Amino acid sequence: MKNIVILISGSGSNMDAIIRCAKAQNWEMHFKAKVTAVISNRPSAKGLGLAQDHGVTTEVVDHTTFANATNPREAFDTALIKEIDQHAPALVVLAGFMRILTPMFVAHYAERLVNIHPSLLPAFPGLHTHQRAIEAGCKFAGATVHRVSAELDHGPILAQAVVPVMKDDTPESLAARVLTQEHLIYPAAIAKLLES
Ligand code: NHR
Ligand code: GAR
């Protein structure tokens, strides 16, 4: 079985879309693949309840509990790796996961780590992408599924979706339009990876 572990920080709508697609397309039969765990760095993440509703195991590795370590990011990533590796994953999927990962973590999952970012990379890596796209006067925005490399939001691109930016868009209205596309391209990009 190809185990899939999904990392979230918040609402988990991309995670929900992936689990729904996995069930609808019967990834277990077609790809011998299964979402075996959803892990959040925030105990309050809404997506944890959604995952449980799907019958998927959930775990929390709270990054705030490592604040006093000599190297908080390495300590958090080491704890996260320990949890993830219990599931011997073929794929680790970042879905609205909001902590930057250390090169150590990225190297540990080389070739097995993917992310969705709410911009048309290489434009607007990092945070506040929708606000930045509106401020720059972009006529189009979108989302990118990419392999994760040590440099933030710079790994090889696997899929993209484009949406128009409307005259009266706010970061919220643009984010909502982009998110509907994320829910289509992320499950499709993962299915394609599992196929090969
Ligand atoms: N890690 C690496 N090494 N490479 C990538 O491409 C990564 C990554 C970790 C997360 C997702 C990402 C995005 O798609 C992602 C890609 C969080 C931040 C951030 O600045 C930036 C990019 C992404 C996720 N996080 C703050 C931090 O200090 C915390 C912000 C918060 O908690 O709200 O880690 O955009
Ligand atoms: C999505 O738009 C995702 O692309 C973005 O956060 C949202 C999470 O929604 N990710 C980032 O901004 C990563 N820095 P979700 O939790 O409902 O999937």
CSV table of C-alpha atoms in Angstrom, one decimal, residues 4-193:
chain,number,residue,atom,x,y,z
A,4,ILE,CA,-0.4,9.2,2.0
A,5,VAL,CA,0.1,11.6,4.9
A,6,ILE,CA,-1.5,15.0,4.7
A,7,LEU,CA,-0.2,18.0,6.8
A,8,ILE,CA,-2.6,20.8,7.5
A,9,SER,CA,-2.7,23.9,9.7
A,10,GLY,CA,-6.3,25.2,9.3
A,11,SER,CA,-9.6,24.6,7.5
A,12,GLY,CA,-8.4,21.6,5.6
A,13,SER,CA,-10.6,22.1,2.5
A,14,ASN,CA,-7.8,20.8,0.2
A,15,MET,CA,-7.3,17.8,2.4
A,16,ASP,CA,-11.1,17.2,2.3
A,17,ALA,CA,-11.0,17.4,-1.5
A,18,ILE,CA,-8.2,14.9,-1.7
A,19,ILE,CA,-9.8,12.4,0.6
A,20,ARG,CA,-13.2,12.7,-1.3
A,21,CYS,CA,-11.4,12.2,-4.6
A,22,ALA,CA,-9.5,9.2,-3.2
A,23,LYS,CA,-12.8,7.6,-2.2
A,24,ALA,CA,-14.7,8.6,-5.4
A,25,GLN,CA,-12.0,7.3,-7.7
A,26,ASN,CA,-11.2,4.3,-5.5
A,27,TRP,CA,-7.5,5.0,-5.2
A,28,GLU,CA,-7.1,2.0,-2.9
A,29,MET,CA,-8.0,-0.3,-5.8
A,30,HIS,CA,-6.5,1.7,-8.7
A,31,PHE,CA,-3.3,2.9,-7.1
A,32,LYS,CA,-3.0,0.8,-4.0
A,33,ALA,CA,-2.9,4.2,-2.2
A,34,LYS,CA,-4.6,5.4,0.9
A,35,VAL,CA,-4.7,8.5,3.1
A,36,THR,CA,-3.5,7.1,6.3
A,37,ALA,CA,-3.1,10.1,8.5
A,38,VAL,CA,-3.7,13.8,8.8
A,39,ILE,CA,-1.3,15.8,11.0
A,40,SER,CA,-1.8,19.4,12.1
A,41,ASN,CA,0.7,21.8,13.8
A,42,ARG,CA,-2.3,23.6,15.3
A,43,PRO,CA,-4.6,21.8,17.8
A,44,SER,CA,-7.5,24.0,16.8
A,45,ALA,CA,-7.3,23.2,13.1
A,46,LYS,CA,-10.9,22.8,11.7
A,47,GLY,CA,-9.6,20.2,9.3
A,48,LEU,CA,-8.9,17.7,12.1
A,49,GLY,CA,-12.7,17.2,12.6
A,50,LEU,CA,-13.2,16.8,8.9
A,51,ALA,CA,-10.5,14.1,8.7
A,52,GLN,CA,-12.1,12.2,11.6
A,53,ASP,CA,-15.5,12.4,9.8
A,54,HIS,CA,-13.8,10.6,6.9
A,55,GLY,CA,-12.5,7.9,9.4
A,56,VAL,CA,-8.8,9.1,8.9
A,57,THR,CA,-6.4,9.0,11.9
A,58,THR,CA,-5.4,12.5,13.1
A,59,GLU,CA,-2.5,13.7,15.1
A,60,VAL,CA,-1.2,17.0,16.4
A,61,VAL,CA,2.4,18.1,16.6
A,62,ASP,CA,2.1,21.6,18.1
A,63,HIS,CA,5.0,23.8,17.0
A,64,THR,CA,4.4,26.2,19.9
A,65,THR,CA,5.6,23.5,22.4
A,66,PHE,CA,9.1,23.7,20.9
A,67,ALA,CA,9.6,27.4,21.3
A,68,ASN,CA,12.2,26.9,24.1
A,69,ALA,CA,14.3,24.4,22.3
A,70,THR,CA,17.8,25.5,21.2
A,71,ASN,CA,16.7,25.2,17.6
A,72,PRO,CA,12.8,25.3,17.6
A,73,ARG,CA,12.4,24.6,13.9
A,74,GLU,CA,14.7,21.6,13.9
A,75,ALA,CA,13.1,20.3,17.1
A,76,PHE,CA,9.6,20.6,15.6
A,77,ASP,CA,10.6,19.1,12.3
A,78,THR,CA,12.3,16.1,14.1
A,79,ALA,CA,9.1,15.5,16.1
A,80,LEU,CA,7.0,15.8,12.9
A,81,ILE,CA,9.2,13.3,11.1
A,82,LYS,CA,8.8,10.8,13.9
A,83,GLU,CA,5.0,11.0,13.6
A,84,ILE,CA,4.9,10.9,9.9
A,85,ASP,CA,7.3,8.0,9.6
A,86,GLN,CA,5.0,5.8,11.7
A,87,HIS,CA,3.0,5.7,8.5
A,88,ALA,CA,5.8,4.9,6.2
A,89,PRO,CA,4.5,7.3,3.6
A,90,ALA,CA,5.0,7.1,-0.2
A,91,LEU,CA,3.8,10.7,-0.3
A,92,VAL,CA,3.7,13.6,2.1
A,93,VAL,CA,1.2,16.2,1.1
A,94,LEU,CA,1.2,19.8,2.4
A,95,ALA,CA,-2.3,21.2,2.2
A,96,GLY,CA,-2.6,24.6,3.8
A,97,PHE,CA,0.4,23.8,6.0
A,98,MET,CA,1.7,27.0,7.3
A,99,ARG,CA,5.2,26.3,8.8
A,100,ILE,CA,8.3,26.6,6.8
A,101,LEU,CA,10.2,23.3,6.8
A,102,THR,CA,14.0,22.9,7.4
A,103,PRO,CA,16.3,21.6,4.7
A,104,MET,CA,16.7,18.5,7.0
A,105,PHE,CA,13.0,17.8,6.7
A,106,VAL,CA,12.9,18.4,3.0
A,107,ALA,CA,15.9,16.1,2.4
A,108,HIS,CA,14.3,13.4,4.5
A,109,TYR,CA,11.3,13.3,2.2
A,110,ALA,CA,13.1,14.1,-1.1
A,111,GLU,CA,10.9,13.2,-4.1
A,112,ARG,CA,8.0,12.4,-1.7
A,113,LEU,CA,6.9,15.9,-0.7
A,114,VAL,CA,4.4,18.1,-2.5
A,115,ASN,CA,2.7,21.4,-1.8
A,116,ILE,CA,-0.1,23.6,-3.1
A,117,HIS,CA,0.6,27.3,-3.2
A,118,PRO,CA,-2.1,29.9,-3.9
A,119,SER,CA,-0.3,31.8,-6.7
A,120,LEU,CA,1.1,31.3,-10.2
A,121,LEU,CA,4.6,30.4,-9.1
A,122,PRO,CA,7.3,31.6,-9.6
A,123,ALA,CA,5.3,34.8,-8.9
A,124,PHE,CA,4.5,35.6,-5.2
A,125,PRO,CA,6.2,32.8,-3.2
A,126,GLY,CA,5.6,33.1,0.6
A,127,LEU,CA,2.6,34.7,2.4
A,128,HIS,CA,-0.2,37.1,1.5
A,129,THR,CA,-0.2,36.1,-2.1
A,130,HIS,CA,-3.7,37.3,-3.0
A,131,GLN,CA,-3.2,40.8,-1.6
A,132,ARG,CA,0.2,41.1,-3.4
A,133,ALA,CA,-1.4,39.9,-6.7
A,134,ILE,CA,-4.1,42.6,-6.4
A,135,GLU,CA,-1.7,45.3,-5.4
A,136,ALA,CA,0.6,44.4,-8.4
A,137,GLY,CA,-2.4,44.8,-10.7
A,138,CYS,CA,-2.3,41.2,-11.9
A,139,LYS,CA,-5.1,40.3,-14.4
A,140,PHE,CA,-4.7,36.7,-13.6
A,141,ALA,CA,-4.0,34.7,-10.5
A,142,GLY,CA,-4.1,31.0,-9.6
A,143,ALA,CA,-2.6,28.1,-7.8
A,144,THR,CA,0.4,25.9,-8.2
A,145,VAL,CA,1.1,22.3,-7.2
A,146,HIS,CA,4.8,21.7,-6.8
A,147,ARG,CA,7.4,19.4,-5.4
A,148,VAL,CA,9.0,20.9,-2.3
A,149,SER,CA,12.6,21.8,-2.4
A,150,ALA,CA,14.7,23.5,0.3
A,151,GLU,CA,14.0,26.9,-1.2
A,152,LEU,CA,10.5,28.0,-0.3
A,153,ASP,CA,7.9,27.6,-3.1
A,154,HIS,CA,10.6,26.8,-5.7
A,155,GLY,CA,10.3,23.1,-6.4
A,156,PRO,CA,9.4,21.7,-9.9
A,157,ILE,CA,5.9,22.5,-10.9
A,158,LEU,CA,3.4,19.7,-11.3
A,159,ALA,CA,0.1,21.5,-12.1
A,160,GLN,CA,-1.3,25.0,-12.3
A,161,ALA,CA,-4.8,26.6,-12.5
A,162,VAL,CA,-5.5,30.2,-13.7
A,163,VAL,CA,-8.4,32.4,-12.6
A,164,PRO,CA,-9.1,36.0,-13.6
A,165,VAL,CA,-8.6,38.9,-11.1
A,166,MET,CA,-11.8,41.0,-11.1
A,167,LYS,CA,-11.9,44.8,-10.7
A,168,ASP,CA,-13.5,44.8,-7.3
A,169,ASP,CA,-11.6,41.7,-5.9
A,170,THR,CA,-10.6,41.7,-2.3
A,171,PRO,CA,-7.9,39.2,-1.1
A,172,GLU,CA,-10.8,37.2,0.3
A,173,SER,CA,-12.9,37.1,-2.9
A,174,LEU,CA,-9.8,36.2,-4.9
A,175,ALA,CA,-8.7,33.6,-2.4
A,176,ALA,CA,-12.2,31.9,-2.7
A,177,ARG,CA,-12.0,31.8,-6.5
A,178,VAL,CA,-8.5,30.3,-6.4
A,179,LEU,CA,-9.5,27.8,-3.7
A,180,THR,CA,-12.2,26.3,-5.9
A,181,GLN,CA,-9.5,25.5,-8.5
A,182,GLU,CA,-7.1,24.2,-5.9
A,183,HIS,CA,-9.7,21.6,-5.0
A,184,LEU,CA,-9.7,20.3,-8.6
A,185,ILE,CA,-6.0,20.4,-9.5
A,186,TYR,CA,-4.5,19.1,-6.2
A,187,PRO,CA,-6.3,15.7,-6.2
A,188,ALA,CA,-5.7,15.3,-9.9
A,189,ALA,CA,-1.9,16.1,-9.5
A,190,ILE,CA,-1.7,13.5,-6.7
A,191,ALA,CA,-3.5,10.9,-8.7
A,192,LYS,CA,-1.0,11.5,-11.6
A,193,LEU,CA,1.9,11.0,-9.2
